[in-house]
Amino acid sequence: MERELKPWPALWALVVGFFMILIDTTIVSVANPSIMKGLDLGTDYNAVIWVTSAYLLAYAVPLLITGRLGDRFGPKNIYLIGLVIFTLASAWCGFAGDMPGGGIGMLITARVVQGLGAALMTPQTMAVITRIFPPDRRGAAMGLWGAVAGVATLIGPLLGGILVDTLGWEWIFFINVPVGVVAFILAMRLVPALPTHSHSFDILGVILSAIGMFLLVFGIQEGGTYDWGVIWGPISVWGLIIAGIVVLIAFVIWQAMNKKEPLLPLPLFRDRNFSLSNGAITTVGFAVTCMALPLVFYFQTVRGLTPTESALMLAPTAVFSGVLAPLMGRLIDKINPKFIAAPGLLLFSIALFLYSRMLSPDVTIWWLLIPSALMGIAMSGVWGPISATATRNLPLNQAGAGSGVFNTTRQIGAVLGSASIAALIESRLAVDLPKVPGGANVSEASAGTELPQFLHAGFTQAMAEALLLPSAVALLGALIVIWWAKPKPPAWGPGAAAAAGPGAAAGAAAGAPAGAPAEVGGHGSHAAPVPVDAVAHGSHAADVPPATDLAEGEEPPHGLHSAPVAD
């Protein structure tokens, strides 16, 4: 027997898991000193950096592929598989130091598996939103999704600091286990089993995208570790980056040549708003990743704050973003999203510029909560509008592919931001720090929690200058979204019925989301209920969405024989 699909409970169920995996992209950063001490690593900074790098690499590389898997096997199924992998890998991470043969190597391996689980989960959240919320009702949903994305990146360091200070570094991983169990139960009960689409799997595309993404992301991510020079023998950082770009170009050429069904449907980029939104989310991923590092360094090394205290200095950002983002989401459905996103990105840029001007060794610390609050207000109008605009015109049978592209560009932006800010901080410290007495180098002078007093001014100046980079990139994002085209009328849902006129209103009055059963005024009184993914022929075709859910060249089904969707 069918049950009515309820989009909002399904979204909340997905948000729990999505929040958890985003938390893990930042939570480890404050635990690195404790991990080094707990695993007896001494001063092996490179080893502990790989605890984060391995996760981000395994997370970013497969996103194009995992997005397509959701289209083929169902987003709910792929999400649940990824959630199980992620949760079990989290427990493995926590026990890595105590298991036989355990240590940093086992922890890094477990983080790779954890990243693969996250990669399976992430595209499915956006794909489900795209398919169960009509385009003109999607803004509030994307507002919630965006609020989670924005808040999670800032909550991570705060939660990590509290767990490390109270329970130990292992608990930044153990905390995922009960959350993962709850997320699995909620997803099983509340997320609908949406119709799948028969895709031929592009094996060569999978291989080329995986190799190209790995080379590019690894080269950018680890460039600073090897001083942007030689890694081993003839292999250099720039060699890997160039090779990755060449392989990705080959991947794009193959996608254009593939006459069957490519992994990446290039026609998606014919939609102006989809292309521009991917550029915008790249700048957001870049700027959000960039801005935290200089601020945390300043709070801890100049002002002597603990990891928890330094994270609390960014709490206003998380609070304002979390509270206001759902409200902004409701506006997205009523006005052109660029009138929200452009001011949001502009305010984000201004807040970072204000931080840069306010930083000094002796500024009253509470004054720095003002730009933090401004950033939160700004971010509430960034994630949701960009996400909603990117997905508004996606064909339903390519929701997973589009979501995979969107999340891939966001992660590439984050990787670029991480590598860029590390290189910029290093270069500015070399210029701004005075010479250390006795000939010691900068790293030796700053090895402790706090810097010597005579280095405070130079170090603060370097961090202030570094903040100008994310400020400039956020401004670039504002310039990108200004060029968004006016949103098209929705292809399905209540808004489509209203646009089509009174004759179409009856069939779409229920506003049934994609994948949900909808009564179609068929041929006679015994017309069967069909999912809105199906397309009827005849005079009643306006009652259901147009054939945007069909692959290019695919013939829509004749009659009303499609089975109802199982919940």
XYZ file of C-alpha atoms in Angstrom, residues 85-528:
444
model
C 30.878 2.644 5.553
C 31.375 6.055 7.146
C 30.074 4.982 10.563
C 32.140 1.780 10.731
C 35.250 3.639 9.530
C 34.694 6.236 12.273
C 34.848 3.502 14.923
C 37.965 2.135 13.199
C 39.579 5.581 13.423
C 38.873 5.805 17.141
C 40.404 2.393 17.863
C 43.356 2.839 15.454
C 45.824 3.601 18.230
C 44.863 0.570 20.358
C 44.485 -2.156 17.722
C 47.300 -4.669 17.064
C 49.624 -3.101 14.528
C 47.784 0.174 14.999
C 49.210 3.654 14.816
C 49.264 6.577 12.452
C 49.302 4.334 9.361
C 46.118 2.556 10.409
C 44.456 5.860 11.301
C 45.229 7.286 7.859
C 43.906 4.118 6.184
C 40.686 4.320 8.190
C 40.326 7.975 7.204
C 40.566 7.004 3.523
C 37.687 4.551 3.970
C 35.761 7.194 5.896
C 36.271 9.656 3.019
C 34.953 7.112 0.506
C 31.820 6.682 2.626
C 31.345 10.462 2.702
C 31.767 10.638 -1.076
C 28.972 8.099 -1.526
C 26.630 10.081 0.744
C 27.132 13.726 -0.231
C 25.729 13.893 -3.796
C 22.646 11.933 -2.779
C 21.413 14.658 -0.413
C 21.188 17.272 -3.173
C 19.848 14.708 -5.654
C 16.953 13.785 -3.341
C 16.123 17.465 -2.747
C 16.101 18.038 -6.511
C 13.689 15.156 -7.077
C 11.213 15.537 -4.200
C 10.847 19.347 -4.042
C 9.333 21.224 -7.019
C 11.721 23.841 -8.477
C 9.692 26.757 -7.117
C 9.466 25.169 -3.640
C 13.115 24.189 -3.441
C 14.520 27.410 -1.994
C 13.577 26.697 1.628
C 14.949 23.154 1.332
C 18.207 24.390 -0.149
C 18.281 27.069 2.541
C 18.300 24.347 5.187
C 20.874 22.332 3.210
C 23.030 25.441 2.872
C 22.694 26.313 6.545
C 23.952 22.857 7.456
C 26.883 23.183 5.047
C 27.847 26.591 6.397
C 27.411 25.832 10.094
C 29.151 22.444 9.950
C 32.408 23.921 8.662
C 32.500 26.228 11.688
C 31.092 23.880 14.339
C 33.780 21.290 13.543
C 36.689 23.071 15.264
C 34.513 24.031 18.253
C 33.178 20.514 18.783
C 36.652 19.090 18.193
C 38.162 21.383 20.809
C 35.561 20.422 23.415
C 35.915 16.668 22.771
C 39.722 16.767 22.760
C 39.867 18.873 25.939
C 37.428 16.632 27.825
C 37.477 13.061 26.475
C 40.516 12.703 24.223
C 41.181 12.785 20.476
C 39.582 9.369 19.871
C 36.149 10.827 20.639
C 36.124 13.110 17.603
C 35.610 9.806 15.738
C 33.587 7.831 18.301
C 30.932 10.575 18.365
C 30.024 9.629 14.788
C 28.933 6.112 15.727
C 25.687 6.906 17.626
C 24.947 9.766 15.216
C 25.446 7.381 12.284
C 23.072 4.812 13.785
C 20.361 7.452 14.295
C 20.925 8.805 10.773
C 20.568 5.281 9.316
C 17.275 4.614 11.118
C 15.852 7.990 10.075
C 16.903 7.539 6.444
C 15.473 4.028 6.282
C 12.100 5.220 7.575
C 11.745 8.680 6.044
C 13.690 8.861 2.761
C 11.676 7.548 -0.195
C 12.963 4.936 -2.620
C 12.893 7.053 -5.773
C 12.710 5.572 -9.273
C 16.056 4.614 -10.790
C 17.148 5.293 -14.337
C 18.858 2.756 -16.566
C 22.285 4.175 -17.287
C 25.049 2.513 -19.235
C 28.156 2.925 -17.098
C 30.990 4.871 -18.708
C 33.996 2.782 -17.597
C 36.614 4.847 -19.468
C 35.054 8.035 -18.095
C 35.243 6.631 -14.556
C 38.941 5.775 -14.973
C 39.895 9.116 -16.546
C 37.951 11.199 -14.008
C 39.367 9.279 -11.039
C 42.980 9.528 -12.258
C 42.671 13.170 -13.287
C 40.986 14.242 -10.053
C 43.495 12.324 -7.940
C 46.529 13.885 -9.648
C 45.073 17.392 -9.534
C 43.767 17.294 -5.953
C 46.864 15.533 -4.592
C 49.177 17.993 -6.318
C 47.327 21.050 -5.026
C 46.706 19.633 -1.561
C 50.279 18.475 -0.928
C 52.104 21.224 -2.840
C 53.066 23.109 0.309
C 54.358 19.940 1.962
C 56.956 19.536 -0.790
C 57.613 23.288 -1.237
C 55.986 23.018 -4.674
C 59.027 21.129 -5.891
C 60.180 17.528 -6.264
C 58.190 14.788 -4.529
C 60.256 11.772 -5.490
C 62.685 11.166 -8.341
C 61.279 12.705 -11.535
C 57.858 13.305 -9.946
C 57.179 16.923 -8.985
C 54.181 18.782 -7.611
C 53.708 20.816 -10.766
C 54.161 17.697 -12.876
C 51.253 16.050 -11.054
C 49.049 19.138 -11.378
C 49.740 19.501 -15.110
C 49.235 15.765 -15.662
C 45.924 15.945 -13.778
C 44.727 18.837 -15.937
C 45.730 16.972 -19.127
C 43.878 13.818 -18.032
C 40.781 15.849 -17.126
C 40.875 17.528 -20.540
C 41.011 14.045 -22.071
C 38.048 13.117 -19.854
C 35.997 16.065 -21.148
C 36.888 15.224 -24.774
C 35.792 11.634 -24.199
C 32.529 12.818 -22.653
C 31.849 14.851 -25.800
C 32.708 11.873 -28.055
C 30.814 9.222 -26.092
C 27.689 8.510 -28.122
C 26.123 6.220 -25.500
C 25.831 7.851 -22.102
C 28.739 9.821 -20.631
C 29.571 9.948 -16.930
C 29.366 13.757 -17.067
C 26.482 15.001 -19.252
C 28.074 18.062 -20.864
C 24.661 19.471 -21.919
C 24.177 20.346 -18.231
C 26.622 23.206 -18.776
C 24.459 24.691 -21.519
C 22.322 25.965 -18.679
C 23.858 29.315 -17.829
C 22.825 29.269 -14.198
C 24.206 25.769 -13.599
C 27.614 26.767 -15.004
C 27.759 30.062 -13.102
C 26.594 28.407 -9.865
C 29.447 25.926 -10.073
C 31.878 28.819 -10.428
C 30.255 30.602 -7.487
C 30.348 27.579 -5.167
C 34.031 27.130 -6.029
C 34.737 30.648 -4.736
C 32.679 29.962 -1.598
C 34.523 26.706 -0.868
C 37.815 28.548 -1.433
C 36.993 31.537 0.801
C 35.424 29.564 3.673
C 38.438 27.236 3.835
C 40.884 30.135 3.565
C 39.507 32.406 6.232
C 39.659 30.069 9.240
C 43.410 29.340 9.255
C 44.776 32.910 9.688
C 42.162 33.678 12.344
C 42.825 30.531 14.381
C 46.592 31.101 14.167
C 46.103 34.672 15.402
C 43.776 33.694 18.257
C 46.025 30.899 19.518
C 49.586 32.090 18.862
C 49.177 35.834 19.480
C 46.256 36.014 21.918
C 46.968 32.706 23.687
C 43.439 31.280 23.395
C 42.781 27.546 23.729
C 41.397 25.612 20.733
C 37.910 25.775 22.252
C 38.169 29.508 22.985
C 39.455 30.289 19.503
C 36.583 28.308 17.971
C 34.109 30.245 20.133
C 35.354 33.466 18.547
C 33.751 32.206 15.333
C 30.540 31.100 17.070
C 28.555 34.199 15.956
C 29.145 33.150 12.357
C 27.627 29.736 12.985
C 24.709 31.112 15.029
C 23.659 33.842 12.586
C 24.115 31.588 9.579
C 22.118 28.738 11.121
C 19.241 30.961 12.245
C 18.925 33.141 9.148
C 19.627 30.623 6.344
C 16.177 28.927 6.493
C 14.531 32.378 6.433
C 16.612 33.338 3.393
C 15.615 30.017 1.823
C 11.952 31.010 1.874
C 12.812 34.243 0.057
C 14.601 32.316 -2.705
C 11.262 30.972 -3.940
C 9.764 34.481 -4.116
C 12.497 36.687 -5.611
C 15.415 36.296 -7.999
C 18.116 34.427 -5.973
C 20.883 36.692 -7.258
C 19.397 39.529 -5.190
C 20.194 37.433 -2.112
C 23.452 35.741 -3.141
C 25.240 38.806 -4.536
C 24.727 40.967 -1.390
C 25.588 37.920 0.743
C 28.922 37.356 -0.994
C 29.641 41.094 -0.980
C 29.005 41.254 2.790
C 31.189 38.162 3.247
C 34.012 39.955 1.435
C 33.487 43.110 3.533
C 33.500 41.115 6.797
C 36.828 39.483 5.900
C 38.269 42.857 4.899
C 37.079 44.275 8.242
C 38.812 41.402 10.058
C 42.003 42.226 8.153
C 41.861 45.885 9.190
C 40.936 45.168 12.836
C 43.584 42.564 13.668
C 46.299 43.891 15.952
C 48.219 42.387 18.888
C 46.283 44.431 21.443
C 42.800 44.958 19.942
C 40.015 44.307 22.443
C 39.159 40.696 21.635
C 35.394 41.227 21.889
C 35.435 43.716 19.007
C 36.374 40.814 16.719
C 32.947 39.275 17.294
C 31.479 41.997 15.025
C 33.007 40.774 11.746
C 32.250 37.222 12.899
C 28.552 38.128 13.170
C 28.638 39.894 9.790
C 30.086 36.747 8.239
C 27.209 34.704 9.643
C 24.625 37.105 8.206
C 26.462 36.971 4.873
C 26.725 33.178 4.743
C 22.999 32.792 5.421
C 22.409 34.266 1.983
C 25.098 32.337 0.125
C 24.763 28.542 0.341
C 21.023 28.230 -0.234
C 20.637 30.553 -3.265
C 23.647 29.072 -5.058
C 22.508 25.486 -4.429
C 18.901 26.179 -5.445
C 19.942 27.994 -8.622
C 22.345 25.214 -9.616
C 19.674 22.517 -9.321
C 16.581 24.408 -10.511
C 16.794 23.371 -14.168
C 18.441 19.939 -13.733
C 16.709 17.083 -15.581
C 15.461 14.698 -12.926
C 17.247 11.685 -14.409
C 20.536 13.588 -14.084
C 20.038 14.983 -10.583
C 22.816 12.781 -9.199
C 25.236 13.717 -11.975
C 24.551 17.430 -11.472
C 24.886 17.093 -7.700
C 28.186 15.259 -8.160
C 29.532 18.082 -10.338
C 28.367 20.746 -7.871
C 29.938 19.045 -4.859
C 33.125 18.320 -6.804
C 33.619 21.979 -7.688
C 32.945 22.953 -4.066
C 35.595 20.509 -2.839
C 38.110 21.635 -5.471
C 37.551 25.190 -4.271
C 38.225 24.076 -0.694
C 41.419 22.259 -1.710
C 42.620 25.276 -3.707
C 41.830 27.529 -0.758
C 43.695 25.330 1.712
C 46.812 25.147 -0.461
C 46.719 28.851 -1.372
C 46.321 30.176 2.165
C 49.106 27.935 3.481
C 51.489 29.206 0.794
C 50.427 32.831 1.338
C 50.831 32.663 5.120
C 54.305 31.195 4.727
C 55.362 33.905 2.281
C 53.943 36.752 4.397
C 55.597 35.446 7.562
C 58.941 35.446 5.749
C 58.419 39.131 4.941
C 56.709 40.445 8.079
C 58.466 38.644 10.932
C 61.637 40.264 12.237
C 64.823 38.260 12.473
C 64.950 36.020 15.540
C 67.932 36.580 17.869
C 70.525 33.843 17.718
C 69.797 32.990 14.090
C 66.796 30.750 14.799
C 64.272 30.443 12.020
C 60.628 31.405 12.195
C 59.303 27.891 12.757
C 61.586 27.427 15.752
C 60.495 30.743 17.185
C 56.805 29.921 16.813
C 56.938 26.301 17.941
C 55.176 27.049 21.221
C 51.564 27.890 21.871
C 52.338 31.612 22.079
C 54.896 33.642 20.179
C 57.523 35.772 21.901
C 56.199 39.293 22.427
C 58.506 40.921 19.870
C 57.042 38.712 17.100
C 53.395 39.571 17.770
C 53.172 42.620 15.497
C 54.792 40.935 12.506
C 52.805 37.728 12.881
C 49.525 39.633 13.197
C 50.377 41.685 10.116
C 50.995 38.496 8.121
C 47.638 37.006 9.188
C 45.827 40.262 8.376
C 47.354 40.332 4.891
C 46.462 36.676 4.326
C 42.781 37.441 5.004
C 42.699 39.715 1.964
C 42.874 36.628 -0.281
C 39.513 35.069 0.773
C 38.027 38.579 0.797
C 38.993 39.050 -2.864
C 37.734 35.579 -3.851
C 34.364 36.188 -2.129
C 34.057 39.420 -4.115
C 34.734 37.427 -7.290
C 31.865 35.123 -6.299
C 29.543 38.136 -6.000
C 30.508 39.238 -9.509
C 29.747 35.734 -10.843
C 26.229 35.459 -9.425
C 25.276 38.879 -10.777
C 25.245 37.236 -14.213
C 22.649 34.619 -13.276
C 19.729 34.552 -15.700
C 16.224 35.109 -14.377
C 14.856 31.771 -13.072
C 12.756 29.879 -15.620
C 9.179 28.885 -14.808
C 9.176 25.561 -12.933
C 8.858 22.429 -15.073
C 6.602 20.710 -12.540
C 4.804 21.309 -9.263
C 2.160 23.881 -8.274
C 4.063 26.734 -9.912
C 4.035 24.924 -13.251
C 0.253 24.442 -13.001
C -0.264 28.127 -12.254
C 1.933 29.134 -15.184
C 0.057 26.751 -17.512
C -3.319 28.203 -16.618
C -6.487 26.971 -14.903
C -6.813 23.903 -17.097
C -3.606 22.448 -15.718
C -4.223 23.393 -12.109
C -6.248 20.356 -11.111
C -3.604 17.754 -11.796
C -0.784 19.638 -10.100
C -2.746 21.152 -7.237
C -1.411 18.590 -4.861
C 2.113 19.759 -5.627
C 3.392 16.204 -5.674
C 7.183 16.086 -5.607
C 9.236 14.167 -8.108
C 9.130 10.518 -7.297
C 5.816 10.817 -5.467
C 2.614 9.238 -6.773
C 0.207 11.673 -8.362
C -3.280 11.176 -9.674
C -3.304 11.854 -13.379
C -6.475 12.641 -15.233
C -6.068 9.725 -17.611
C -8.370 8.065 -20.098
C -11.419 7.217 -18.082
C -12.237 6.958 -14.431
C -9.895 4.039 -13.797
C -6.692 5.835 -14.615
C -3.975 4.434 -12.358
